[in-house]
Short mmCIF file of C-alpha atoms and ligand atoms in Angstrom, two decimals:
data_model
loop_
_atom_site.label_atom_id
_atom_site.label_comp_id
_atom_site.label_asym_id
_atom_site.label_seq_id
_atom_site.Cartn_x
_atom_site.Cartn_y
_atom_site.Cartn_z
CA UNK A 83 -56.81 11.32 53.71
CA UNK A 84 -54.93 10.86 57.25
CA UNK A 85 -51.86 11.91 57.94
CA UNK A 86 -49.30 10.17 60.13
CA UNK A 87 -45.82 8.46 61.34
CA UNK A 88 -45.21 4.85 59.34
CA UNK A 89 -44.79 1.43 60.91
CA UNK A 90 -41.57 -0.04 60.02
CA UNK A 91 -43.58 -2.90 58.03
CA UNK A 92 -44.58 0.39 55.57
CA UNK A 93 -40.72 1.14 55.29
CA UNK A 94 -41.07 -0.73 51.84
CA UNK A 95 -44.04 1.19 50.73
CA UNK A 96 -42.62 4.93 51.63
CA UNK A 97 -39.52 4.09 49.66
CA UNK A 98 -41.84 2.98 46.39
CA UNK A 99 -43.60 6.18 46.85
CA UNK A 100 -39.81 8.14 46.62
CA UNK A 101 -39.34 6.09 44.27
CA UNK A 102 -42.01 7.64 41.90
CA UNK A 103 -41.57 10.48 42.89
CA UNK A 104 -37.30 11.25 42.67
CA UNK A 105 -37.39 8.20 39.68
CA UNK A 106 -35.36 5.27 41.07
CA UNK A 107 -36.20 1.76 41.72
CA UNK A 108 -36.10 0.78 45.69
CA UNK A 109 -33.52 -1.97 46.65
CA UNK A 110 -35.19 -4.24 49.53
CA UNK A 111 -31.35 -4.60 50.68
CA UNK A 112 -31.46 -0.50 51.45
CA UNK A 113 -34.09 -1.04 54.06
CA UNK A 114 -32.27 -1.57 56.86
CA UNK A 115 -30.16 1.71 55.85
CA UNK A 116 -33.35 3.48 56.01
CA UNK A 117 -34.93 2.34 59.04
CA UNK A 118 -31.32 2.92 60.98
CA UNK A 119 -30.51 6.71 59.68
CA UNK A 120 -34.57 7.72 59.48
CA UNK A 121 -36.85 8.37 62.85
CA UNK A 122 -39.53 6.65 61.93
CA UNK A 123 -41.78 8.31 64.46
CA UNK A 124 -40.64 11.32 62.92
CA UNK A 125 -42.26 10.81 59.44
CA UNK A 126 -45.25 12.34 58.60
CA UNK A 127 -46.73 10.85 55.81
CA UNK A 128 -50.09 10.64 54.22
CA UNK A 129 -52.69 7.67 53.57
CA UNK A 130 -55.40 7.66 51.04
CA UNK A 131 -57.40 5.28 52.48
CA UNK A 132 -54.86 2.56 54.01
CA UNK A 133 -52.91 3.62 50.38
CA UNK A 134 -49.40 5.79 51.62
CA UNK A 135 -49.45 8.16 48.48
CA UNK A 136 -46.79 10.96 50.48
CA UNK A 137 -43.99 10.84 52.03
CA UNK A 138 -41.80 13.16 54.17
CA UNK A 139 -38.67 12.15 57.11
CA UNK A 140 -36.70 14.21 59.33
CA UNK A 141 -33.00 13.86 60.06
CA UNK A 142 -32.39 14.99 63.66
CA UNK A 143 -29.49 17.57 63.01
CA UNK A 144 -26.76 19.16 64.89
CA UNK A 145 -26.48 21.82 62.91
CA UNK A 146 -23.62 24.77 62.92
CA UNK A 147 -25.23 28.44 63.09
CA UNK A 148 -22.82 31.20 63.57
CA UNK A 149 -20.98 30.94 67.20
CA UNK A 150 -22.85 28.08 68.17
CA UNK A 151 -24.45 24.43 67.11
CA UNK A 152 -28.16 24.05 67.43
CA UNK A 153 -30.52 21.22 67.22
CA UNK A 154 -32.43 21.70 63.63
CA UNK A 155 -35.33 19.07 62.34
CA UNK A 156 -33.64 18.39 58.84
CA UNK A 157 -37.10 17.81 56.57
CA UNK A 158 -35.97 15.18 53.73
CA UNK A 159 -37.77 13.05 51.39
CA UNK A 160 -40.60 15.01 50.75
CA UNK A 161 -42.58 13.49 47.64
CA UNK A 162 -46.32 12.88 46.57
CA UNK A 163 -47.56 10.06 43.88
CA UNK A 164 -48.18 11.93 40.83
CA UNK A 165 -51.82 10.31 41.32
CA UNK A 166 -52.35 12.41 44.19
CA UNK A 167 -50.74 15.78 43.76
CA UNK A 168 -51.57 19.51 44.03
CA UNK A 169 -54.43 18.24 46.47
CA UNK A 170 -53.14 20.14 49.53
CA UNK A 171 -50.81 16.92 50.92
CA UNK A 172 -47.53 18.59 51.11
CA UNK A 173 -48.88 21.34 52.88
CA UNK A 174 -50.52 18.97 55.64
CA UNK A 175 -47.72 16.89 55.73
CA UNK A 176 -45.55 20.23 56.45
CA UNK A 177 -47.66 20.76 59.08
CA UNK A 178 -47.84 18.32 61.43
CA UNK A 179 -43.68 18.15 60.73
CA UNK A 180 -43.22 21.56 61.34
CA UNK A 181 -45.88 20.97 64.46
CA UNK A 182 -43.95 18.13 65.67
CA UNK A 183 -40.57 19.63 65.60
CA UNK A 184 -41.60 22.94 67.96
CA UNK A 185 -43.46 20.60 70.21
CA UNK A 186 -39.71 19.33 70.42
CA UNK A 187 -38.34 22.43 70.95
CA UNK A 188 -36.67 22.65 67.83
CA UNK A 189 -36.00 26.40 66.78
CA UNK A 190 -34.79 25.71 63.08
CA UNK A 191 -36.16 23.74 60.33
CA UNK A 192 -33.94 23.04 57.17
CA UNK A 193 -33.90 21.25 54.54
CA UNK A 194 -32.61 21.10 50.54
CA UNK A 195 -35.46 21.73 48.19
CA UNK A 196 -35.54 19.87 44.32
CA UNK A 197 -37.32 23.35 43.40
CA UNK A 198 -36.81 26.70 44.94
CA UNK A 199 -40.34 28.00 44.14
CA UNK A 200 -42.01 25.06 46.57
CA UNK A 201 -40.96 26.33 50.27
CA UNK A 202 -40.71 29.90 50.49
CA UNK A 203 -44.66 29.49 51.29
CA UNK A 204 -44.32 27.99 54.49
CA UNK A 205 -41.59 30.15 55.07
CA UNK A 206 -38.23 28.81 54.54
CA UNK A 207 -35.67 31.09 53.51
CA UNK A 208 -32.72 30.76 51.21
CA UNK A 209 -29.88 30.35 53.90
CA UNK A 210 -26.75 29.27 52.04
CA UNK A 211 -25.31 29.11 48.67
CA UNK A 212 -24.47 25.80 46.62
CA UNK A 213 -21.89 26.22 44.19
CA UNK A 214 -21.25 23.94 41.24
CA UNK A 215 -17.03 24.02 40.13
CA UNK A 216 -16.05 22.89 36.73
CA UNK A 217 -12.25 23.39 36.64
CA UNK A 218 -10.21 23.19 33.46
CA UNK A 219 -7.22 21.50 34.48
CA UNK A 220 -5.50 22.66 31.67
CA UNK A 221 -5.83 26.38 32.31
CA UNK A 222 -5.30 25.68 36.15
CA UNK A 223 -2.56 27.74 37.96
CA UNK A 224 -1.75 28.58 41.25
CA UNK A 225 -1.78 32.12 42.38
CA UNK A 226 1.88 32.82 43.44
CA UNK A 227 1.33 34.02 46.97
CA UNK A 228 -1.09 30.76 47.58
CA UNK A 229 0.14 28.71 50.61
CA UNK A 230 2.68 26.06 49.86
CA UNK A 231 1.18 22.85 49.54
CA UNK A 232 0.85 20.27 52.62
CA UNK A 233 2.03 16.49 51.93
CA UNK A 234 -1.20 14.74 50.93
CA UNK A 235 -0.61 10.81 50.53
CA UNK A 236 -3.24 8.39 49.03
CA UNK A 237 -4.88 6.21 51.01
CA UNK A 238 -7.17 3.14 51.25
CA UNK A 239 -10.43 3.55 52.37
CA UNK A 240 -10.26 1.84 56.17
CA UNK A 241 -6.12 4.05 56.01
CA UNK A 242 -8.01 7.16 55.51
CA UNK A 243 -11.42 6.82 57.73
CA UNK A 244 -9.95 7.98 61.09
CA UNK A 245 -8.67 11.11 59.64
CA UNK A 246 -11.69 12.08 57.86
CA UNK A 247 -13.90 12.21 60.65
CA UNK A 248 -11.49 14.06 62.55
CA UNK A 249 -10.72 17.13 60.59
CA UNK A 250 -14.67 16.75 59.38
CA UNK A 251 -15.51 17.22 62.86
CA UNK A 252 -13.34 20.44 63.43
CA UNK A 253 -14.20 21.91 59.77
CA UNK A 254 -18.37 21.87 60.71
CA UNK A 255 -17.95 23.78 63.68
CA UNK A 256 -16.40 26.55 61.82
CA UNK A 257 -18.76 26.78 59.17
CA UNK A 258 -22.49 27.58 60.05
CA UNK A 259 -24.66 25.57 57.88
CA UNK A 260 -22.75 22.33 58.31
CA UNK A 261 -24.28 19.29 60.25
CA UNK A 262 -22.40 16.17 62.35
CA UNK A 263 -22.23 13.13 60.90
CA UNK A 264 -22.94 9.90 63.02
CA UNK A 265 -21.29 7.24 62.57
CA UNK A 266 -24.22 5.27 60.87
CA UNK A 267 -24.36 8.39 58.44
CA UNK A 268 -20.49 8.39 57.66
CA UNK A 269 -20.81 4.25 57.02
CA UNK A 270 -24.01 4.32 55.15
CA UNK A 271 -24.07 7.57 53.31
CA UNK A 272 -20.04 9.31 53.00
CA UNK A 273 -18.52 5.93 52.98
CA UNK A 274 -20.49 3.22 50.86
CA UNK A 275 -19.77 2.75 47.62
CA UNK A 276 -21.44 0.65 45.70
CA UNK A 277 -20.83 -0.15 42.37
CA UNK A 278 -23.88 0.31 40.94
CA UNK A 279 -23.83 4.25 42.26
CA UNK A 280 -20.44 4.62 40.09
CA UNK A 281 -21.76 5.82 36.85
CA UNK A 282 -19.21 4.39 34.87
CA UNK A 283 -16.62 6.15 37.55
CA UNK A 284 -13.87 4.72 39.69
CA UNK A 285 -14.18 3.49 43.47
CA UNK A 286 -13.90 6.59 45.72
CA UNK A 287 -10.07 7.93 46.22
CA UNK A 288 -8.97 9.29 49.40
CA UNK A 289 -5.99 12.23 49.43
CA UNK A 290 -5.46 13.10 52.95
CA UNK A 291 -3.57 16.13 54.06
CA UNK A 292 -0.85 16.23 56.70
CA UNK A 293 1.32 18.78 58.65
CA UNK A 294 3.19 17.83 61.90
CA UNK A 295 2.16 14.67 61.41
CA UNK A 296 -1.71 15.28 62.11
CA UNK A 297 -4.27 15.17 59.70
CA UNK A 298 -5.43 18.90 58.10
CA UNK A 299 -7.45 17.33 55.50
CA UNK A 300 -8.88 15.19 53.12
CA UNK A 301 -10.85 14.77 49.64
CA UNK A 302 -13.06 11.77 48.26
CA UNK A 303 -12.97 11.20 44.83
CA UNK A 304 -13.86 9.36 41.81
CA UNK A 305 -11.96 9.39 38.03
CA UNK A 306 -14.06 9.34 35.42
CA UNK A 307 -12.15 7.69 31.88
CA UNK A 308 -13.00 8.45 28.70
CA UNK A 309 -10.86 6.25 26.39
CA UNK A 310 -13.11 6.66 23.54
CA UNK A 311 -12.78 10.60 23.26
CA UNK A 312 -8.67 10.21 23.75
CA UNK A 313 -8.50 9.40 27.30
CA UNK A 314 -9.91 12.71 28.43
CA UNK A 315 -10.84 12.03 32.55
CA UNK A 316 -12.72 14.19 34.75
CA UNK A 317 -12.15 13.95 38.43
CA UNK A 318 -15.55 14.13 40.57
CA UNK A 319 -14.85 15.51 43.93
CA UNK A 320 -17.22 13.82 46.34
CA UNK A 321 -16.83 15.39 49.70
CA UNK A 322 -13.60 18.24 50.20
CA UNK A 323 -12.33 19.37 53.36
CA UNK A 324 -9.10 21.71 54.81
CA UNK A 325 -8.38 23.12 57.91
CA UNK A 326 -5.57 25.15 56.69
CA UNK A 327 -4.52 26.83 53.63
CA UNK A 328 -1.92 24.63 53.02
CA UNK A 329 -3.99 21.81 53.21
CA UNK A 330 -6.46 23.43 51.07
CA UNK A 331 -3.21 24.06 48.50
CA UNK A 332 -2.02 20.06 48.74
CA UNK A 333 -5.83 18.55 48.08
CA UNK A 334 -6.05 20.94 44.95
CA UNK A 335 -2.89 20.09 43.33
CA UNK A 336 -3.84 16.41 44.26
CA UNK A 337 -6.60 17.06 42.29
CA UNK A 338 -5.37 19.12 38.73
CA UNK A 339 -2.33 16.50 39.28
CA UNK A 340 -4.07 13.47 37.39
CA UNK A 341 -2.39 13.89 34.19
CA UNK A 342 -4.80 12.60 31.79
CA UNK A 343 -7.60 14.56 33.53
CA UNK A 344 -8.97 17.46 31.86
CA UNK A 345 -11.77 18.70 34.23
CA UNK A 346 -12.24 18.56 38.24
CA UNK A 347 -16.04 18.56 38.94
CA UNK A 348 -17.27 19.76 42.44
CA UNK A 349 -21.13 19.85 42.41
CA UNK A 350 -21.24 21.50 46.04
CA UNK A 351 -18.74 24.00 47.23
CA UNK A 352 -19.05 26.95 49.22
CA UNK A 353 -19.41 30.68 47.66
CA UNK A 354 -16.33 31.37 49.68
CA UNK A 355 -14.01 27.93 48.81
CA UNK A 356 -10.82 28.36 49.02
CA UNK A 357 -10.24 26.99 45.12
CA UNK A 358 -11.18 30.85 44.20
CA UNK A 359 -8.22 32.11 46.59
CA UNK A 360 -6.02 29.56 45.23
CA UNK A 361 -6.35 29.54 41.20
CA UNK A 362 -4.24 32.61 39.65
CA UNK A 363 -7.29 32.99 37.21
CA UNK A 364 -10.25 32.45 39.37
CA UNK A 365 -12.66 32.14 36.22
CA UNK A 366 -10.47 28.62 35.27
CA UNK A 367 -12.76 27.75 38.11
CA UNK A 368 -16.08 28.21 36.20
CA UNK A 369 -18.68 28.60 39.03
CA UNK A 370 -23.01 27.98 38.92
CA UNK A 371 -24.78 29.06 42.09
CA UNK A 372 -28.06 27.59 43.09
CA UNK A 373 -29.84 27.58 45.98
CA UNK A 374 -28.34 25.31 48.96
CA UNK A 375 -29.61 25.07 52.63
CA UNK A 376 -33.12 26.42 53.10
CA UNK A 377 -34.38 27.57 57.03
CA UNK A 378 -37.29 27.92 58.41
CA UNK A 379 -37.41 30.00 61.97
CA UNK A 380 -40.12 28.04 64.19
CA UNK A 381 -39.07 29.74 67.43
CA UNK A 382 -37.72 33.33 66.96
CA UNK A 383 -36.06 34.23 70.39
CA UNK A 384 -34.74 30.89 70.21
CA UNK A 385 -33.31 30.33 67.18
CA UNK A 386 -31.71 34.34 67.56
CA UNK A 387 -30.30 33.86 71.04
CA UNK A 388 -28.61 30.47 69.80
CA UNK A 389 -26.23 32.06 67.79
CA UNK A 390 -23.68 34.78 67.84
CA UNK A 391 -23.11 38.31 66.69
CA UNK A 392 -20.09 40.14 64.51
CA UNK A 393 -21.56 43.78 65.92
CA UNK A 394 -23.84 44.93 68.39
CA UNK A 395 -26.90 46.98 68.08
CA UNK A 396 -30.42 47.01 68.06
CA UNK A 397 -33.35 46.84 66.22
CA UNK A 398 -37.15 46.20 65.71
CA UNK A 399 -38.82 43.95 63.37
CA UNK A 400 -41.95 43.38 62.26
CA UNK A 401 -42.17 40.15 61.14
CA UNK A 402 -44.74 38.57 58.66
CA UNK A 403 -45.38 34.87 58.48
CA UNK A 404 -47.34 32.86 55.91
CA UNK A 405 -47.93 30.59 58.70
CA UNK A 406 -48.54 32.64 61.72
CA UNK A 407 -45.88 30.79 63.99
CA UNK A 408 -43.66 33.51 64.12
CA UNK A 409 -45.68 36.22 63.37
CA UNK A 410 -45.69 39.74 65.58
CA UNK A 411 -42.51 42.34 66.00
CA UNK A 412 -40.04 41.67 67.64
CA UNK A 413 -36.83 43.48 69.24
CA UNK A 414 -33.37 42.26 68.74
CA UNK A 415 -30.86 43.71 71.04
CA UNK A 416 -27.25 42.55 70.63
CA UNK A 417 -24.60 42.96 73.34
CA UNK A 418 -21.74 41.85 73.60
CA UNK A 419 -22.04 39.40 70.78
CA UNK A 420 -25.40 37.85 72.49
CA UNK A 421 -28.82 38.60 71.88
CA UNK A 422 -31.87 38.89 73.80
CA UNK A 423 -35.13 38.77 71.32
CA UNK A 424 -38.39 39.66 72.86
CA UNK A 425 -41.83 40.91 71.75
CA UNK A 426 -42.52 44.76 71.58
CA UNK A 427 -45.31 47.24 71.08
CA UNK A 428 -42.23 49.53 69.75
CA UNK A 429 -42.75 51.17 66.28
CA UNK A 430 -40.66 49.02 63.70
CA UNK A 431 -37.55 49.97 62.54
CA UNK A 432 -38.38 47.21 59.10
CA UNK A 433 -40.94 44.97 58.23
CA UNK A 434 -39.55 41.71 56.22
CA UNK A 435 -40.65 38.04 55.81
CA UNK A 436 -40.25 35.19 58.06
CA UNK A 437 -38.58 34.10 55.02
CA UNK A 438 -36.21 37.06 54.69
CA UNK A 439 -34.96 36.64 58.13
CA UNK A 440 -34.04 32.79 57.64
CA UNK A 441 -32.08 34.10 54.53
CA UNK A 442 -30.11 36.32 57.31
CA UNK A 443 -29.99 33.33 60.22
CA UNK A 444 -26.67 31.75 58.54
CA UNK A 445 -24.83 35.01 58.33
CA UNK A 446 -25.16 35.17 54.76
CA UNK A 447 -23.52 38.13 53.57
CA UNK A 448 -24.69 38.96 50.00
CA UNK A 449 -28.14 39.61 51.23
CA UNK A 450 -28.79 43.79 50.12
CA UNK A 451 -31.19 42.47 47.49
CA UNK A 452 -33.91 41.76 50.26
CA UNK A 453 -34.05 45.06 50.62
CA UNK A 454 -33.41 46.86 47.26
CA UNK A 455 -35.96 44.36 45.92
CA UNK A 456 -38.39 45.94 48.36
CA UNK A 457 -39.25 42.29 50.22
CA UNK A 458 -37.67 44.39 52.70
CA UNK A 459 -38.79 48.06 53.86
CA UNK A 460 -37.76 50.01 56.22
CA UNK A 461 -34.89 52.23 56.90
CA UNK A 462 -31.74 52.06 55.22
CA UNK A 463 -29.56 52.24 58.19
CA UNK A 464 -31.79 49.87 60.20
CA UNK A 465 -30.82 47.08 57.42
CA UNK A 466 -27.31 48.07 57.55
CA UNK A 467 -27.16 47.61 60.79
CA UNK A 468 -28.77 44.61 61.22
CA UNK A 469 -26.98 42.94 58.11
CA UNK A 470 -23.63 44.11 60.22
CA UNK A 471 -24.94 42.34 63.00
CA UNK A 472 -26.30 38.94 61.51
CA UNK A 473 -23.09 38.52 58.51
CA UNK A 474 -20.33 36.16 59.45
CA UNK A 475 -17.53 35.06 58.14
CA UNK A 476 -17.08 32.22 56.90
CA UNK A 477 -20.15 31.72 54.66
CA UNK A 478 -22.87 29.60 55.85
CA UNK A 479 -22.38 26.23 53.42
CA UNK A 480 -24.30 22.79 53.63
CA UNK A 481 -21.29 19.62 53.32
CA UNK A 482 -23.89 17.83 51.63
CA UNK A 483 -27.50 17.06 49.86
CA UNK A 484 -29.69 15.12 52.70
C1 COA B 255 -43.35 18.82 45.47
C2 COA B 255 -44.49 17.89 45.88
C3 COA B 255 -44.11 17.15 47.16
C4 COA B 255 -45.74 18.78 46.12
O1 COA B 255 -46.77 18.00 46.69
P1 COA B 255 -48.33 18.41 46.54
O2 COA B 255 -49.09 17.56 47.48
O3 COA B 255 -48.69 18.41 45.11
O4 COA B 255 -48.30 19.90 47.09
P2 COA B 255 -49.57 20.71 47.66
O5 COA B 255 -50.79 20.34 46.88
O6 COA B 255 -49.66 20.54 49.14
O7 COA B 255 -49.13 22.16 47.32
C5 COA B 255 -48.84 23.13 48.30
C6 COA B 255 -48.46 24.39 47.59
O8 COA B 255 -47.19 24.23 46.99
C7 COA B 255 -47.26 24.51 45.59
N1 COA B 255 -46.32 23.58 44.93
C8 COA B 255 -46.30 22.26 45.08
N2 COA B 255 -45.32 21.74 44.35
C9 COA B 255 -44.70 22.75 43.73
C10 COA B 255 -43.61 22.84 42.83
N3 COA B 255 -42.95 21.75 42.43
N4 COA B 255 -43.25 24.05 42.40
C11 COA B 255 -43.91 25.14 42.79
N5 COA B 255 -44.95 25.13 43.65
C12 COA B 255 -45.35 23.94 44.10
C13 COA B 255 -48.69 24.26 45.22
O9 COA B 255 -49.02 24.98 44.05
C14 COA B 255 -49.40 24.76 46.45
O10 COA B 255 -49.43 26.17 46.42
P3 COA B 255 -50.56 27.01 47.18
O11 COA B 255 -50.89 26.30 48.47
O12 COA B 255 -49.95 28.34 47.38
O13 COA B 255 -51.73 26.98 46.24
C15 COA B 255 -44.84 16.88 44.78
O14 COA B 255 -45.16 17.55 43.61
C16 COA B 255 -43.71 15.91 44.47
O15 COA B 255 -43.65 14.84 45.03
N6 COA B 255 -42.80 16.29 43.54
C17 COA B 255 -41.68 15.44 43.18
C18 COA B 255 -40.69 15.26 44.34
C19 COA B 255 -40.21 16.58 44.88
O16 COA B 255 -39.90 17.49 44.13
N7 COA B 255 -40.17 16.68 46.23
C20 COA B 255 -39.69 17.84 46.92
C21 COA B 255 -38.38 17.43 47.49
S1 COA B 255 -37.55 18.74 48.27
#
């Protein structure tokens, strides 16, 4: 078994491999997609023989950590025939990605896993919440000191394109955990709509938001009818986004406002979305967390001086590592909002998993349980602090699946 980059006359081959794997059937026609939005020289893939039996691509992100953007390998596509699994390919495969990426001075890994129990082994960490919203139009109402709603008009796909990628642009700098999207990726993957990816739904809708005659935001939609069951619709929110609470306010009431509609469906919000600040009753907005954005740290000092800091302070860490690459203790000063992260002989204040820490990196803020679950030891005020330090506001969130 060898493991490598593919050609791009094995494009068709990886994709019947995900295919397998994530049960769909290629279209020849999304090849060139592929081969435009995927480095092919960043796959790593493996070979029995001259047979490609795993796959796995990398997105090149920009992604949004707290007070800064930093460039992330995004691991995607990540599958192994049936034929061939639990034989050790994953892991080798993770390897020479995760090898690749530091040799490009990549600090940060991350990717979105189809099963939590696969990654924490090579030391990812649960970075960011996804949260599923089913909201029950009928029950829906507006908390009465929730900002008055801006003017949100309808518009045609090509009407509404210019303003999306402008408030999308502002919104992921705000919100560590979000990535830019290219132009090839807002064309290809935000934008296409193909009728065979419908599921019985409308074309996408676009509401877009505007005060002072600027764009605050927008929402991407789809109505799904039910005639048969008495016309009862649910509206499937594809991609939201508000820069301002009255924004936030207009796209919502766009949304409840489809008379016949009895449900809006969001399958990815963030823990903090402004839906739960809106809705008098936040439980109308009945919410399922699963994991979102996994991290991986590949270059501590790195990865911590990137980003910014809510307090200072200053603490010692002995980190563990299921893969070595991080492994060793560490001490993170913060002043001034910056840190400098070096290696020490000092006593540790805790000891916690590489995995632990890349639960921290986003500024994730419900994160105690490391430590009353005992993944984390050390002292109490130690993990105070350092929670203090690494928490931000808003809440790290991922815009979408990759
Ligand atoms: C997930 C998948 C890629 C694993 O590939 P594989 O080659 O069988 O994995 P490996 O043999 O290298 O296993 C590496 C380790 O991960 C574990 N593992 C692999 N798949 C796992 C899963 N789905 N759940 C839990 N653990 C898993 C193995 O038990 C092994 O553990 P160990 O090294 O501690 O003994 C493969 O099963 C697959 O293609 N699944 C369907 C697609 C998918 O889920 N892809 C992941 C997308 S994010």
């Amino acid at each position: 078994m060898t493991i490598r980059p593919i050609g791009p006359d094995e494009v068709s081959r990886f994709r019947t491999v995900l295919g397998h794997a994530f049960a769909f059937d290629p279209r020849p026609e999304s090849e060139d997609r592929f081969r435009e939005l995927y480095p092919l020289e960043r796959t790593r893939c493996a070979f029995d023989g001259d047979r490609l039996v795993g796959t796995l691509a990398c997105l090149e992100l920009e992604l949004t950590v707290p007070g800064g953007v930093v460039a992330a390998a995004g691991t995607t596509m990540v599958a192994v025939l049936p034929s061939h699994r639990r034989r050790g390919l994953l892991r080798r495969m993770m390897a020479a990605h995760l090898e690749d990426a530091r040799e490009r001075g990549e600090p940060l890994v991350a990717l979105w896993a189809s099963d939590s129990a696969i990654y924490g082994r090579f030391g990812f960490g649960m970075a960011a919440w996804s949260v599923r919203v089913q909201l029950d139009t009928r029950a829906a109402s507006f908390h009465e000191r929730s900002a008055s709603p801006a003017q949100v008009d309808l518009l045609a796909a090509d009407e509404a394109k210019p303003a999306l990628s402008t408030v999308f642009d502002r919104a992921r700098r705000e919100r560590p955990g979000m990535f830019a999207r290219s132009p090839e990726w807002w064309e290809e993957i935000r934008l296409r709509d193909d009728p065979d990816d419908r599921e019985g739904a409308t074309s996408y809708r676009y509401g877009v938001a505007q005060q002072d005659g600027h764009p605050t935001g927008y929402v991407q939609y789809r109505v799904k009818g039910d005639w048969d069951d008495h016309g009862r619709f649910t509206v499937k929110v594809q991609d939201a986004v508000a820069l301002t609470p009255e924004a936030a306010a207009g796209l919502w009431r766009l949304l409840v406002g489809h008379d016949l509609a009895v449900m809006v469906e969001a399958s990815n919000r963030p823990v903090d979305d402004h839906i739960f600040g809106l809705l008098a009753g936040p439980r109308r907005a009945a919410a399922r967390m699963v994991d979102g954005l996994w991290v991986r740290i590949l270059d501590l000092p790195a990865a911590f001086e990137a980003r910014g800091y809510r307090t200072d302070g200053r603490v010692v860490l002995e980190v563990e590592d299921p893969l070595g690459l991080v492994e060793g203790s560490w001490s993170l000063e913060v002043d001034g909002g910056r840190a400098t992260v070096s290696p020490t002989d000092e006593a540790p204040d805790l000891r916690l998993g590489v995995d632990d820490l890349a639960a921290l990196y986003l500024g994730r803020a419900d994160v105690d349980f490391l430590y009353t679950s005992g993944r984390v030891t050390g002292e109490r005020r130690a993990w105070s602090n350092l929670v203090a330090m690494t928490g931000w506001v808003p809440e790290p969130w991922c815009q979408e699946v990759f």
